[in-house]
Amino acid sequence: MTSKTIFDTKTNCWQETHANFATPLIDCANYYRALHSSICKAEKEIIIIGWDIDSRIRLLHGEDEEQSEAPSRIGELIKWKAEQNPDLKIYLLRWDSSFAFFDQREMWALEVWQDKTPDNVKALLDDSIPMGGSQHQKVVLIDNEVLFSGGMDVALHRWDTRDHKIEESERDGPDGEYGPLHDVQIVSCGPLVNHFAELARWRWDRIAQAPMPTAETTESDNELPATWPEGVEPCFTNVDCAIARTIPEMEDVEPVQEVCHMLLDVIGSAEEFIYIENQFATREEIAKALNKRLKECPKLNVMIVSSYDPKGLFESEAYWASRIAFKDIIEDGIDDGRAMMTYSSIRDRQGKMAYKRIHSKVMAVDDKYLIIGSANLSNRSMSLDTEVDLILHGNNEENRDCIRLIRNDLLAEHSGRTVEDVATLIDSDTPVQALMDGQLAHGYVLTEIDDNEFTDPSQENVFRSISDPEKPLGPPIPSLNGKLTWITNPRRRTIMIALGLTILSVLVGILLYISNTVSWLDGDQITAFLEESRGTYFALPTVLLVYLVGGLLFFPVTVLSLAVAAIFGPIWGPVYGMLGALLSAGVTFVIGKLLGNAGLRKLGGPKVEAVDAKLKESGIVGVATIRMLPIAPFSLVNLVAGISSITLVQFLIGTFFGMFPQMIAKGLVGDSIMQIFKSPSKETVTYLVIGLAFWVAMIFGSQKLAKLYQAKKQQKKKDESEECIA
């Protein structure tokens, strides 16, 4: 190292190292654009570790997306890159998230990558974290020479530009448009990359069946590597740095709390100005360190930028309630105006208002240290989650200028000023107060936080114990060797199976309850009800009503068809039955469509997508084939078809062609049964035998036709493939 630092590998950091070049990427549009560029340049290896890796996310927007030859969505980009270069190895490691984040995550994240990418793409879900914790490190390594790290994931509700417009059509998600969001990542190269690669491989090897091969060590030089992102100018050059981690106690892993110790030591070195922007601020140990240093250094000022409006009850009661105490601790015994916790918001000339959501994890201490990482100032980030922070040291005048520039640039964005104006204000005798005074209307401004308008201060509550715990939620259990180990979060697959079984049990219970308690829901009652309508104007409406209600309650359509044929005869019975079946099929199809749009399609995952594609491809013939074969209950087929992409018209036409021959057969059988009861004779018995034979023949014949049709389609595809090759 070129100058003395507070870095200590025994207490506050894992590695002391060096970066040849580094620069922050402020806000997600800039990060995603840089990430896209580096991925496109990769030749050997891509490693992505994250809280989330969502295949649907667009990395490019606007002109960048229109002019790019490579796909914009990261799932398509990874697939395209892997197909282009089969020798390229791609590793994706995402947290196997808890139930609390199901609405924010791809439901079948692992299957998406496994089913839609080549074999040189490996994906894993990390479920090794103790219960209540999360895998929160965000790291991307390109060819073991370029590193992206910080607070940003490739996830929903992250993308935004530095303008942070009140309304932005590109800032959208599955649940609609979201508000302005601010985040910070850093891209770097040099010897530090090898240490992050070691961390990534350690994470991978702990849960993978086969270890990740060791990559070549990056050579240290003073040139930008080939995979450095286009259009990104380095700020730091030859900068000393340290890597600090949080790792909870896990099986065969000792706990690490370097992040917390580093923050405390960095705060303890402050003399003039501490700038912090962070998603959460609840760790009282950090607040006490800030208060202590403010009292020790009368010239020290502290400015904190965080979010304003809490998202939901858990965030309000776990983080905002605790932030009240955090703020009170910092300000205790300190002169007004020396320490300020703020949020950034904007109100335009039309009165529209927006609050900037802060997701970044940044701390700048004087011009000596700049921290950009994944750790929030929360209990869980200091002890329970996995975190990694990069700490850069102002080891020369140029790098100290970079720390000041980045700090001033961030404050300029939040307060609607220029970087030069911020620099002047910070150099004043009362920098915090100067930053708060004289802000211009109709742009972004900083306002002091008052969380009492959202909640009451609380030392401990159930929300905090669940959302911001210091220790795992589950108790430790003894392993085979006698050592106590923490229970991990339930796997996503386990949760999905349990959820599916619960829903299925509830539905079955409801249907059983109805069938056992509703007196008219049996064959005899339905037959009697239909019998009363025979010969009246209400015959057809009655049949339609019975089919409709029966379909909603999963009543067997065969029983209904036989009953209708028995009552209305071999001619009108099949006609009425066909109309009733089409009505029931259409209604339950629409219900399936609504359920699919509400989330069942997402719940089904890529396997259902594959079946859906085949059903859509086969169209009317495919539906007719399914109707001919007694492979699933009538109403269940309707619901599943509704969830698929086939149209209602195709479905009804296919249903007609598949069921009408059966209706004729059932008409013969049903009418024969009725005639046998009324006046048994050889003729009526003969009709019954013929009807049953015709029905069985229809089943076997439809199976034969389906197999022939499928074989013909496969042969056609084979012939087309051979023509293409020729």
XYZ file of C-alpha atoms in Angstrom:
726
model
C 0.000 0.000 0.000
C 1.160 3.500 -0.798
C -0.157 5.156 2.365
C -1.405 4.169 5.789
C -4.996 2.922 5.962
C -7.334 1.534 8.583
C -7.549 -1.764 6.685
C -6.894 -4.770 8.896
C -7.409 -8.290 7.551
C -7.729 -9.584 11.110
C -10.796 -7.496 11.931
C -12.419 -5.277 9.303
C -11.653 -6.784 5.893
C -11.057 -10.045 4.124
C -8.490 -8.769 1.649
C -6.332 -5.695 1.155
C -5.903 -5.320 -2.572
C -5.605 -2.945 -5.482
C -7.654 -1.795 -8.490
C -5.966 -0.597 -11.660
C -9.104 1.266 -12.703
C -12.520 1.796 -11.124
C -15.538 4.006 -11.574
C -19.050 4.104 -10.125
C -22.058 3.404 -12.327
C -24.791 5.603 -10.945
C -28.341 4.411 -11.481
C -29.445 1.294 -13.232
C -29.642 2.516 -16.829
C -25.901 3.142 -16.747
C -25.120 -0.158 -15.009
C -27.291 -2.281 -17.289
C -25.812 -0.630 -20.392
C -22.271 -1.312 -19.148
C -23.150 -4.885 -18.149
C -24.629 -5.551 -21.596
C -21.448 -4.264 -23.235
C -19.129 -6.430 -21.144
C -21.258 -9.560 -21.590
C -21.139 -9.062 -25.355
C -17.329 -8.874 -25.176
C -16.879 -11.977 -23.013
C -14.783 -14.794 -24.485
C -13.995 -17.170 -21.604
C -16.270 -16.919 -18.578
C -19.217 -15.018 -17.119
C -20.138 -15.354 -13.438
C -23.248 -13.630 -12.071
C -24.086 -13.841 -8.372
C -27.137 -12.020 -7.095
C -30.096 -11.694 -4.804
C -31.963 -12.125 -8.069
C -31.186 -12.774 -11.738
C -34.412 -12.243 -13.654
C -34.267 -13.481 -17.254
C -37.003 -11.035 -18.328
C -35.056 -7.840 -17.547
C -34.157 -5.548 -20.431
C -30.616 -4.230 -20.110
C -31.017 -1.707 -22.925
C -33.750 0.828 -23.571
C -34.547 3.396 -26.240
C -31.965 3.993 -28.973
C -29.456 1.662 -27.307
C -31.911 -1.195 -27.643
C -32.890 -0.321 -31.217
C -29.279 -0.091 -32.427
C -27.941 -3.175 -30.642
C -27.348 -6.335 -32.647
C -27.403 -8.380 -29.447
C -30.642 -9.125 -27.549
C -31.609 -6.712 -24.791
C -33.273 -9.074 -22.308
C -30.618 -10.769 -20.232
C -32.116 -14.239 -20.626
C -32.040 -13.945 -24.412
C -28.614 -12.263 -24.275
C -27.057 -15.085 -22.238
C -28.602 -17.691 -24.562
C -27.363 -15.803 -27.658
C -23.864 -15.400 -26.243
C -23.632 -19.048 -25.160
C -24.757 -20.259 -28.592
C -22.287 -17.959 -30.324
C -19.374 -19.301 -28.308
C -19.786 -22.878 -27.023
C -16.415 -22.578 -25.241
C -17.728 -19.700 -23.105
C -18.639 -20.860 -19.587
C -21.498 -19.037 -17.883
C -22.383 -19.485 -14.197
C -25.524 -18.014 -12.646
C -26.008 -18.205 -8.879
C -29.203 -16.736 -7.459
C -30.647 -16.815 -3.981
C -33.369 -19.424 -3.553
C -35.683 -16.807 -2.164
C -38.220 -17.016 0.617
C -42.002 -16.956 0.273
C -42.049 -13.217 1.064
C -40.597 -12.340 -2.353
C -42.679 -14.596 -4.598
C -44.487 -11.650 -6.140
C -41.148 -10.006 -7.037
C -39.326 -13.004 -8.521
C -39.550 -15.329 -11.485
C -41.521 -18.288 -10.208
C -39.465 -20.909 -12.052
C -36.128 -19.118 -12.267
C -33.957 -22.236 -12.346
C -36.052 -24.040 -14.947
C -36.046 -20.962 -17.190
C -32.260 -21.025 -17.432
C -32.024 -24.819 -17.652
C -34.670 -25.225 -20.354
C -33.919 -22.197 -22.514
C -30.118 -22.009 -22.589
C -27.339 -24.269 -23.950
C -25.351 -26.683 -21.805
C -22.502 -24.200 -21.302
C -24.849 -22.143 -19.094
C -24.975 -23.455 -15.525
C -27.545 -22.127 -13.055
C -28.023 -22.797 -9.341
C -30.261 -21.546 -6.560
C -28.456 -20.993 -3.258
C -30.555 -22.207 -0.340
C -27.730 -22.564 2.212
C -28.479 -19.386 4.178
C -29.939 -19.720 7.722
C -33.678 -19.203 8.024
C -34.619 -15.541 7.787
C -31.421 -14.512 6.006
C -30.770 -13.840 2.326
C -27.940 -14.193 -0.164
C -27.445 -10.480 -0.777
C -24.081 -10.203 -2.547
C -24.269 -8.715 -6.052
C -21.215 -9.626 -8.143
C -20.553 -10.036 -11.873
C -17.208 -11.234 -13.234
C -16.345 -11.109 -16.932
C -13.413 -13.211 -18.184
C -11.849 -12.881 -14.720
C -10.710 -9.369 -15.662
C -13.679 -7.025 -15.152
C -15.722 -6.836 -11.953
C -19.132 -5.300 -11.277
C -20.141 -5.078 -7.594
C -22.380 -2.974 -5.396
C -26.078 -2.706 -4.666
C -27.658 -3.569 -8.011
C -29.240 -6.822 -9.175
C -30.696 -7.742 -12.530
C -34.158 -7.663 -11.005
C -37.623 -6.153 -11.244
C -38.207 -2.508 -10.365
C -34.551 -1.458 -10.632
C -34.132 0.337 -13.956
C -34.101 4.128 -14.003
C -32.094 6.986 -15.472
C -30.312 9.724 -13.545
C -33.113 12.122 -14.490
C -35.525 10.139 -12.288
C -38.563 11.480 -14.093
C -41.849 11.626 -12.232
C -43.429 9.533 -14.990
C -41.373 7.180 -17.131
C -42.990 4.664 -19.483
C -39.817 2.549 -19.590
C -39.895 2.202 -15.806
C -42.433 -0.598 -15.717
C -42.901 -4.050 -14.250
C -45.467 -6.867 -14.135
C -47.579 -4.853 -11.712
C -47.346 -1.583 -13.670
C -45.176 1.507 -13.552
C -43.013 2.074 -10.480
C -41.523 5.295 -9.118
C -38.032 6.799 -9.376
C -35.279 4.512 -8.045
C -31.640 5.325 -7.283
C -28.787 2.822 -7.000
C -25.001 2.617 -7.344
C -22.704 -0.087 -8.697
C -18.959 0.058 -9.370
C -16.963 -1.435 -12.232
C -13.275 -2.169 -11.664
C -10.322 -4.211 -12.856
C -6.964 -5.296 -11.542
C -5.803 -7.623 -8.741
C -9.063 -7.241 -6.757
C -10.852 -9.241 -9.476
C -9.013 -12.410 -8.454
C -10.286 -12.087 -4.885
C -13.894 -11.598 -5.999
C -13.452 -14.623 -8.290
C -12.308 -16.623 -5.266
C -15.396 -15.498 -3.350
C -17.653 -16.447 -6.271
C -16.109 -19.886 -6.611
C -16.394 -20.488 -2.895
C -20.098 -19.643 -3.052
C -20.624 -21.909 -6.059
C -18.611 -24.890 -4.805
C -20.468 -24.977 -1.476
C -23.706 -26.048 -3.163
C -22.753 -27.356 -6.609
C -22.275 -31.044 -7.373
C -19.248 -30.207 -9.515
C -16.801 -27.408 -8.576
C -16.281 -24.413 -10.819
C -12.957 -24.661 -12.703
C -10.291 -22.203 -11.578
C -9.832 -19.374 -14.047
C -6.547 -17.899 -15.146
C -5.168 -15.227 -12.815
C -5.562 -11.699 -14.127
C -2.290 -10.000 -14.920
C -1.834 -6.570 -13.364
C -1.119 -3.829 -15.904
C -2.071 -0.247 -16.632
C -4.316 -0.872 -19.627
C -8.067 -1.304 -19.676
C -8.977 -4.977 -20.275
C -10.725 -6.049 -23.461
C -14.050 -6.606 -21.690
C -14.174 -3.147 -20.084
C -17.601 -1.666 -20.962
C -17.814 0.760 -23.888
C -18.349 4.408 -23.040
C -17.290 4.091 -19.387
C -14.355 6.317 -18.439
C -12.395 5.263 -15.344
C -12.332 7.670 -12.424
C -9.954 5.913 -10.027
C -6.511 4.827 -11.207
C -4.172 2.597 -9.212
C -6.350 2.829 -6.112
C -5.807 0.870 -2.906
C -8.884 -0.922 -1.672
C -10.239 -3.562 0.690
C -12.977 -6.176 0.515
C -15.268 -6.618 3.530
C -17.882 -9.355 3.902
C -20.778 -10.436 6.028
C -21.218 -14.206 6.221
C -23.592 -15.765 8.749
C -22.809 -18.908 10.657
C -23.589 -21.844 8.418
C -22.686 -25.497 8.236
C -18.856 -25.698 8.267
C -18.647 -21.884 7.987
C -17.633 -19.527 10.758
C -19.489 -16.194 10.909
C -17.815 -13.102 9.438
C -18.783 -9.514 10.317
C -16.109 -7.529 8.500
C -18.627 -5.081 7.028
C -19.786 -3.909 10.441
C -16.236 -3.549 11.773
C -15.178 -1.674 8.638
C -18.058 0.801 8.912
C -17.284 1.459 12.574
C -13.577 1.998 11.846
C -14.201 4.223 8.835
C -16.635 6.361 10.834
C -14.066 6.549 13.617
C -11.556 8.058 11.173
C -13.855 10.859 9.959
C -12.846 14.490 10.536
C -14.973 16.782 8.393
C -17.813 15.265 6.373
C -19.543 11.875 6.192
C -21.931 11.283 3.326
C -24.206 8.216 3.452
C -26.925 6.984 1.146
C -28.555 3.718 2.103
C -31.806 1.850 1.664
C -32.244 1.173 5.389
C -30.826 2.608 8.593
C -31.648 0.546 11.681
C -28.344 -0.693 13.136
C -28.036 1.249 16.401
C -24.362 0.333 16.710
C -23.694 2.426 13.584
C -25.809 5.305 14.891
C -23.891 5.317 18.192
C -20.570 5.373 16.315
C -21.741 8.390 14.293
C -22.906 10.194 17.436
C -19.641 9.437 19.219
C -17.542 10.749 16.344
C -19.673 13.894 16.019
C -18.978 14.647 19.686
C -15.250 13.944 19.283
C -14.875 16.166 16.186
C -16.736 19.493 16.440
C -16.103 20.225 12.742
C -17.607 16.942 11.573
C -20.927 16.983 9.684
C -23.063 14.018 8.620
C -25.545 13.904 5.725
C -27.672 10.780 5.175
C -29.988 10.245 2.186
C -32.557 7.440 2.350
C -36.079 6.664 1.172
C -39.271 8.375 2.318
C -42.433 6.305 1.909
C -42.398 2.739 3.281
C -43.618 -0.101 1.071
C -46.076 -2.062 3.159
C -46.596 -2.793 6.840
C -43.474 -4.916 7.307
C -41.166 -2.211 5.967
C -42.929 0.495 7.959
C -42.844 -1.324 11.286
C -39.504 -3.122 10.870
C -37.369 -0.412 9.259
C -39.095 2.953 9.540
C -39.960 2.461 13.214
C -36.361 1.482 13.937
C -35.073 4.402 11.860
C -36.716 6.792 14.314
C -34.446 5.457 17.053
C -31.448 5.487 14.672
C -32.007 9.184 13.943
C -32.556 10.054 17.609
C -29.296 8.341 18.615
C -27.266 10.259 16.022
C -28.730 13.636 17.014
C -28.511 13.109 20.784
C -26.446 15.966 22.263
C -25.448 17.275 18.814
C -26.022 20.880 17.665
C -28.875 21.321 15.202
C -27.783 21.257 11.594
C -24.655 19.125 11.988
C -26.322 15.785 11.247
C -29.327 15.351 8.968
C -31.271 12.336 7.714
C -33.037 13.253 4.481
C -35.002 12.027 1.490
C -35.042 13.298 -2.107
C -38.310 14.247 -3.788
C -39.675 16.340 -6.640
C -42.854 18.299 -7.336
C -43.361 19.668 -10.850
C -45.225 22.805 -11.872
C -48.439 20.805 -12.327
C -48.245 19.624 -8.719
C -47.247 16.028 -9.481
C -45.027 14.576 -6.743
C -42.524 11.729 -6.646
C -40.250 10.355 -3.928
C -36.945 8.875 -5.009
C -36.492 5.335 -3.736
C -32.943 4.840 -2.443
C -31.577 1.331 -2.979
C -27.848 2.174 -2.960
C -25.345 1.404 -0.201
C -22.708 4.154 -0.291
C -20.554 5.899 2.317
C -17.924 8.598 1.676
C -15.781 9.682 4.617
C -14.001 12.984 3.951
C -11.918 12.401 0.832
C -10.232 9.357 2.369
C -12.645 6.444 1.930
C -15.453 5.537 -0.442
C -17.563 2.429 0.254
C -19.806 0.959 -2.450
C -21.356 -2.367 -1.602
C -24.406 -4.516 -0.996
C -24.802 -4.004 2.772
C -27.570 -1.888 4.248
C -27.146 -0.203 7.619
C -29.441 -2.851 9.069
C -29.167 -5.655 11.582
C -29.487 -8.390 8.985
C -26.777 -6.911 6.733
C -24.326 -6.814 9.614
C -24.820 -10.419 10.715
C -27.391 -12.612 8.939
C -27.252 -11.917 5.197
C -24.295 -12.513 2.918
C -22.837 -9.130 1.914
C -19.723 -7.784 0.225
C -18.503 -4.169 0.210
C -15.641 -2.620 -1.714
C -13.763 0.116 0.163
C -11.583 2.475 -1.896
C -8.848 4.547 -0.245
C -7.839 7.999 -1.405
C -4.183 7.024 -1.569
C -3.156 9.987 -3.742
C -4.494 13.383 -4.713
C -6.137 12.133 -7.917
C -8.071 9.426 -6.093
C -9.053 11.816 -3.310
C -10.431 14.101 -6.034
C -12.453 11.147 -7.296
C -14.004 10.535 -3.862
C -14.983 14.209 -3.583
C -16.347 14.269 -7.134
C -18.509 11.167 -6.651
C -19.857 12.406 -3.306
C -20.660 15.850 -4.738
C -22.189 14.332 -7.869
C -24.569 12.177 -5.820
C -25.580 15.098 -3.630
C -26.107 17.239 -6.727
C -28.513 14.658 -8.130
C -30.498 14.479 -4.903
C -30.673 18.232 -4.271
C -31.143 19.531 -7.818
C -27.839 21.429 -7.883
C -24.661 21.384 -9.957
C -21.588 19.494 -8.802
C -19.705 22.806 -8.507
C -22.384 24.338 -6.283
C -22.341 21.288 -3.982
C -18.545 21.485 -3.698
C -18.811 25.115 -2.609
C -21.516 24.376 -0.035
C -19.599 21.475 1.510
C -16.557 23.712 1.960
C -18.635 26.155 4.027
C -18.626 26.272 7.834
C -22.070 24.616 8.056
C -22.228 22.285 5.046
C -25.320 20.303 6.041
C -27.400 23.376 6.691
C -26.053 24.983 3.530
C -27.148 21.981 1.493
C -30.650 22.135 2.962
C -31.083 25.902 2.420
C -31.808 27.611 -0.862
C -32.939 24.563 -2.856
C -34.834 25.375 -6.050
C -38.473 24.404 -6.498
C -39.698 22.059 -9.240
C -36.524 19.988 -9.168
C -35.285 17.327 -6.785
C -34.808 18.651 -3.251
C -33.620 17.199 0.036
C -36.040 17.228 2.972
C -35.449 16.125 6.535
C -37.025 12.764 7.348
C -39.739 12.494 9.994
C -40.803 8.862 10.253
C -43.266 9.588 13.055
C -45.871 10.366 10.389
C -45.748 6.706 9.325
C -45.323 4.831 12.587
C -44.309 4.981 16.242
C -40.771 4.298 17.483
C -40.328 0.701 18.534
C -37.372 -1.107 20.040
C -38.734 -4.559 19.351
C -41.790 -5.814 17.503
C -42.794 -8.888 15.538
C -42.213 -7.131 12.208
C -38.663 -6.179 13.139
C -37.866 -9.653 14.455
C -38.959 -11.173 11.123
C -37.764 -8.554 8.616
C -34.599 -7.232 10.270
C -33.275 -9.966 12.559
C -29.737 -10.277 13.855
C -29.999 -14.033 14.247
C -31.683 -16.821 12.255
C -35.420 -17.229 12.787
C -35.212 -20.981 13.304
C -33.402 -22.754 16.153
C -30.128 -24.627 15.583
C -30.369 -28.397 15.331
C -27.681 -31.029 15.990
C -26.039 -32.565 12.921
C -24.701 -36.117 12.623
C -21.336 -35.056 14.061
C -23.036 -33.474 17.066
C -22.427 -29.879 15.970
C -25.358 -27.468 16.054
C -26.346 -26.084 12.645
C -28.971 -23.511 11.724
C -32.128 -24.467 9.873
C -32.041 -22.964 6.387
C -34.850 -21.265 4.501
C -37.238 -23.771 2.901
C -36.381 -24.391 -0.729
C -38.469 -22.740 -3.395
C -39.474 -26.147 -4.744
C -40.587 -27.240 -1.262
C -42.682 -24.111 -0.865
C -44.238 -24.578 -4.299
C -45.150 -28.218 -3.637
C -46.618 -27.335 -0.243
C -48.555 -24.429 -1.750
C -49.885 -26.608 -4.575
C -50.946 -29.379 -2.206
C -52.643 -26.848 0.074
C -54.611 -25.290 -2.793
C -55.541 -28.720 -4.141
C -56.663 -29.894 -0.683
C -58.812 -26.808 -0.229
C -60.477 -27.255 -3.638
C -61.092 -30.962 -3.054
C -62.488 -30.190 0.392
C -64.876 -27.598 -1.024
C -66.091 -29.960 -3.746
C -66.545 -32.819 -1.263
C -68.449 -30.528 1.080
C -70.748 -29.398 -1.714
C -71.332 -32.923 -3.005
C -72.160 -34.195 0.502
C -74.341 -31.303 1.592
C -76.196 -30.213 -1.560
C -79.084 -32.667 -1.926
C -79.757 -32.025 -5.603
C -76.157 -32.718 -6.706
C -76.581 -36.380 -7.672
C -77.641 -38.276 -10.797
C -81.184 -39.026 -9.653
C -81.969 -35.434 -8.690
C -80.506 -34.075 -11.929
C -82.488 -36.628 -13.982
C -85.690 -35.665 -12.172
C -84.972 -31.973 -12.744
C -84.435 -32.527 -16.480
C -87.487 -34.793 -16.706
C -89.755 -31.950 -15.544
C -88.628 -29.755 -18.445
C -89.200 -32.322 -21.193
C -91.809 -31.191 -23.690
C -91.736 -27.564 -22.486
C -90.199 -24.362 -23.805
C -87.729 -24.529 -20.928
C -86.125 -27.800 -22.033
C -83.053 -26.314 -23.705
C -82.468 -23.555 -21.043
C -82.754 -26.237 -18.359
C -80.157 -28.446 -20.064
C -77.818 -25.454 -20.525
C -78.188 -24.527 -16.859
C -77.434 -28.072 -15.709
C -74.311 -28.286 -17.876
C -73.137 -24.866 -16.735
C -73.528 -25.580 -13.009
C -72.211 -29.124 -13.427
C -69.123 -27.847 -15.215
C -68.361 -25.320 -12.490
C -68.656 -28.079 -9.879
C -66.619 -30.630 -11.901
C -69.652 -32.926 -12.270
C -68.866 -35.746 -14.778
C -69.981 -34.676 -18.265
C -70.555 -38.308 -19.283
C -73.235 -38.706 -16.602
C -74.929 -35.511 -17.799
C -74.785 -36.568 -21.452
C -76.290 -39.993 -20.726
C -79.038 -38.414 -18.620
C -79.913 -35.867 -21.330
C -79.938 -38.558 -24.032
C -82.116 -40.817 -21.899
C -84.684 -38.057 -21.341
C -84.699 -36.246 -24.711
C -84.033 -39.196 -27.033
C -81.328 -40.150 -29.558
C -81.867 -37.044 -31.735
C -82.516 -34.064 -29.453
C -80.464 -35.561 -26.618
C -77.105 -35.236 -28.446
C -78.077 -31.789 -29.825
C -79.011 -30.430 -26.394
C -76.013 -32.152 -24.809
C -73.620 -30.685 -27.386
C -74.948 -27.147 -26.832
C -74.699 -27.586 -23.059
C -71.167 -28.965 -23.284
C -70.054 -26.038 -25.485
C -71.548 -23.513 -23.050
C -69.901 -25.185 -20.049
C -66.593 -25.510 -21.908
C -66.636 -21.845 -22.954
C -67.417 -20.528 -19.457
C -64.790 -22.641 -17.682
C -62.296 -21.797 -20.467
C -62.805 -18.072 -19.746
C -62.361 -18.727 -16.015
C -59.088 -20.505 -16.813
C -58.001 -17.532 -18.929
C -58.677 -15.142 -16.048
C -56.835 -17.380 -13.589
C -53.910 -17.688 -15.994
C -53.612 -13.935 -16.344
C -53.766 -13.644 -12.542
C -50.676 -15.800 -12.098
C -51.352 -19.499 -12.786
C -49.429 -19.339 -16.052
C -46.455 -18.028 -14.072
C -46.981 -20.749 -11.459
C -46.838 -23.425 -14.131
C -43.395 -22.430 -15.350
C -41.542 -23.436 -18.527
C -42.887 -27.002 -18.501
C -46.421 -25.664 -18.917
C -45.115 -23.265 -21.571
C -43.844 -26.254 -23.567
C -47.233 -28.015 -23.354
C -48.919 -24.728 -24.190
C -46.764 -24.339 -27.315
C -47.696 -27.832 -28.506
C -51.405 -27.214 -27.853
C -51.283 -23.902 -29.692
C -49.414 -25.474 -32.604
C -51.894 -28.338 -32.967
C -54.880 -25.982 -32.653
C -58.342 -27.332 -33.428
C -57.095 -30.843 -34.214
C -55.209 -30.980 -30.936
C -58.289 -29.977 -28.935
C -60.454 -32.480 -30.831
C -57.928 -35.237 -30.101
C -57.919 -34.408 -26.385
C -61.732 -34.447 -26.337
C -61.834 -37.855 -28.001
C -59.473 -39.415 -25.459
C -60.833 -39.786 -21.889
C -57.573 -38.636 -20.264
C -58.778 -35.893 -17.897
C -62.006 -34.500 -16.413
C -63.997 -32.301 -18.798
C -63.844 -29.144 -16.642
C -60.141 -29.576 -15.868
C -59.341 -29.685 -19.590
C -61.350 -26.475 -20.034
C -59.463 -24.656 -17.287
C -56.038 -25.780 -18.519
C -56.906 -24.770 -22.069
C -57.944 -21.343 -20.768
C -54.549 -20.900 -19.136
C -52.898 -21.782 -22.465
C -52.547 -19.486 -25.479
C -55.148 -21.208 -27.687
C -58.112 -18.990 -28.664
C -61.677 -19.534 -27.476
C -62.964 -20.039 -31.038
C -60.328 -22.714 -31.771
C -61.120 -24.401 -28.486
C -64.887 -24.510 -29.076
C -64.527 -25.780 -32.655
C -62.100 -28.473 -31.508
C -64.450 -29.394 -28.665
C -67.356 -29.748 -31.104
C -65.462 -32.030 -33.495
C -64.071 -34.079 -30.617
C -67.325 -34.516 -28.682
C -70.147 -34.670 -31.218
C -69.418 -38.267 -32.352
C -69.317 -39.252 -28.679
C -72.604 -37.452 -28.104
C -74.224 -39.554 -30.823
C -72.864 -42.724 -29.215
C -74.018 -41.597 -25.769
C -77.409 -40.735 -27.285
C -77.829 -44.302 -28.452
C -76.662 -45.685 -25.113
C -78.691 -43.302 -22.983
C -81.895 -43.746 -24.970
C -81.437 -47.533 -24.959
C -81.080 -47.553 -21.188
C -84.289 -45.513 -20.837
C -86.162 -47.809 -23.211
C -84.947 -50.899 -21.328
C -86.380 -49.476 -18.097
C -89.686 -48.583 -19.800
C -90.195 -51.681 -21.971
C -87.325 -54.173 -22.026
C -87.029 -56.149 -25.266
C -84.467 -57.741 -27.597
C -84.580 -54.589 -29.727
C -83.766 -52.209 -26.881
C -80.971 -54.488 -25.617
C -79.556 -54.685 -29.158
C -79.571 -50.852 -29.393
C -77.726 -50.658 -26.080
C -75.067 -53.144 -27.216
C -74.643 -51.300 -30.530
C -74.380 -47.963 -28.721
C -71.766 -49.257 -26.303
C -69.795 -50.835 -29.145
C -69.950 -47.576 -31.116
C -68.778 -45.638 -28.043
C -65.812 -47.980 -27.451
C -64.997 -47.868 -31.177
C -64.978 -44.063 -31.051
C -62.469 -44.125 -28.189
C -60.107 -46.590 -29.832
C -60.578 -45.004 -33.224
C -59.765 -41.541 -31.900
C -56.628 -42.886 -30.272
C -55.580 -44.436 -33.590
C -56.309 -41.228 -35.494
C -54.360 -39.184 -32.943
C -51.308 -41.437 -33.294
C -51.488 -41.326 -37.101
C -51.851 -37.539 -37.039
C -48.874 -37.181 -34.704
C -46.736 -39.529 -36.826
C -47.682 -37.593 -39.963
C -46.686 -34.294 -38.363
C -43.350 -35.678 -37.179
C -42.621 -37.074 -40.647
C -43.468 -33.700 -42.186
C -41.082 -31.941 -39.808
C -38.384 -34.485 -40.598
C -38.853 -33.965 -44.357
C -38.710 -30.182 -43.945
C -35.556 -30.496 -41.827
C -33.908 -32.682 -44.493
C -34.856 -30.154 -47.169
C -33.251 -27.350 -45.135
C -30.061 -29.378 -44.713
C -29.991 -30.144 -48.428
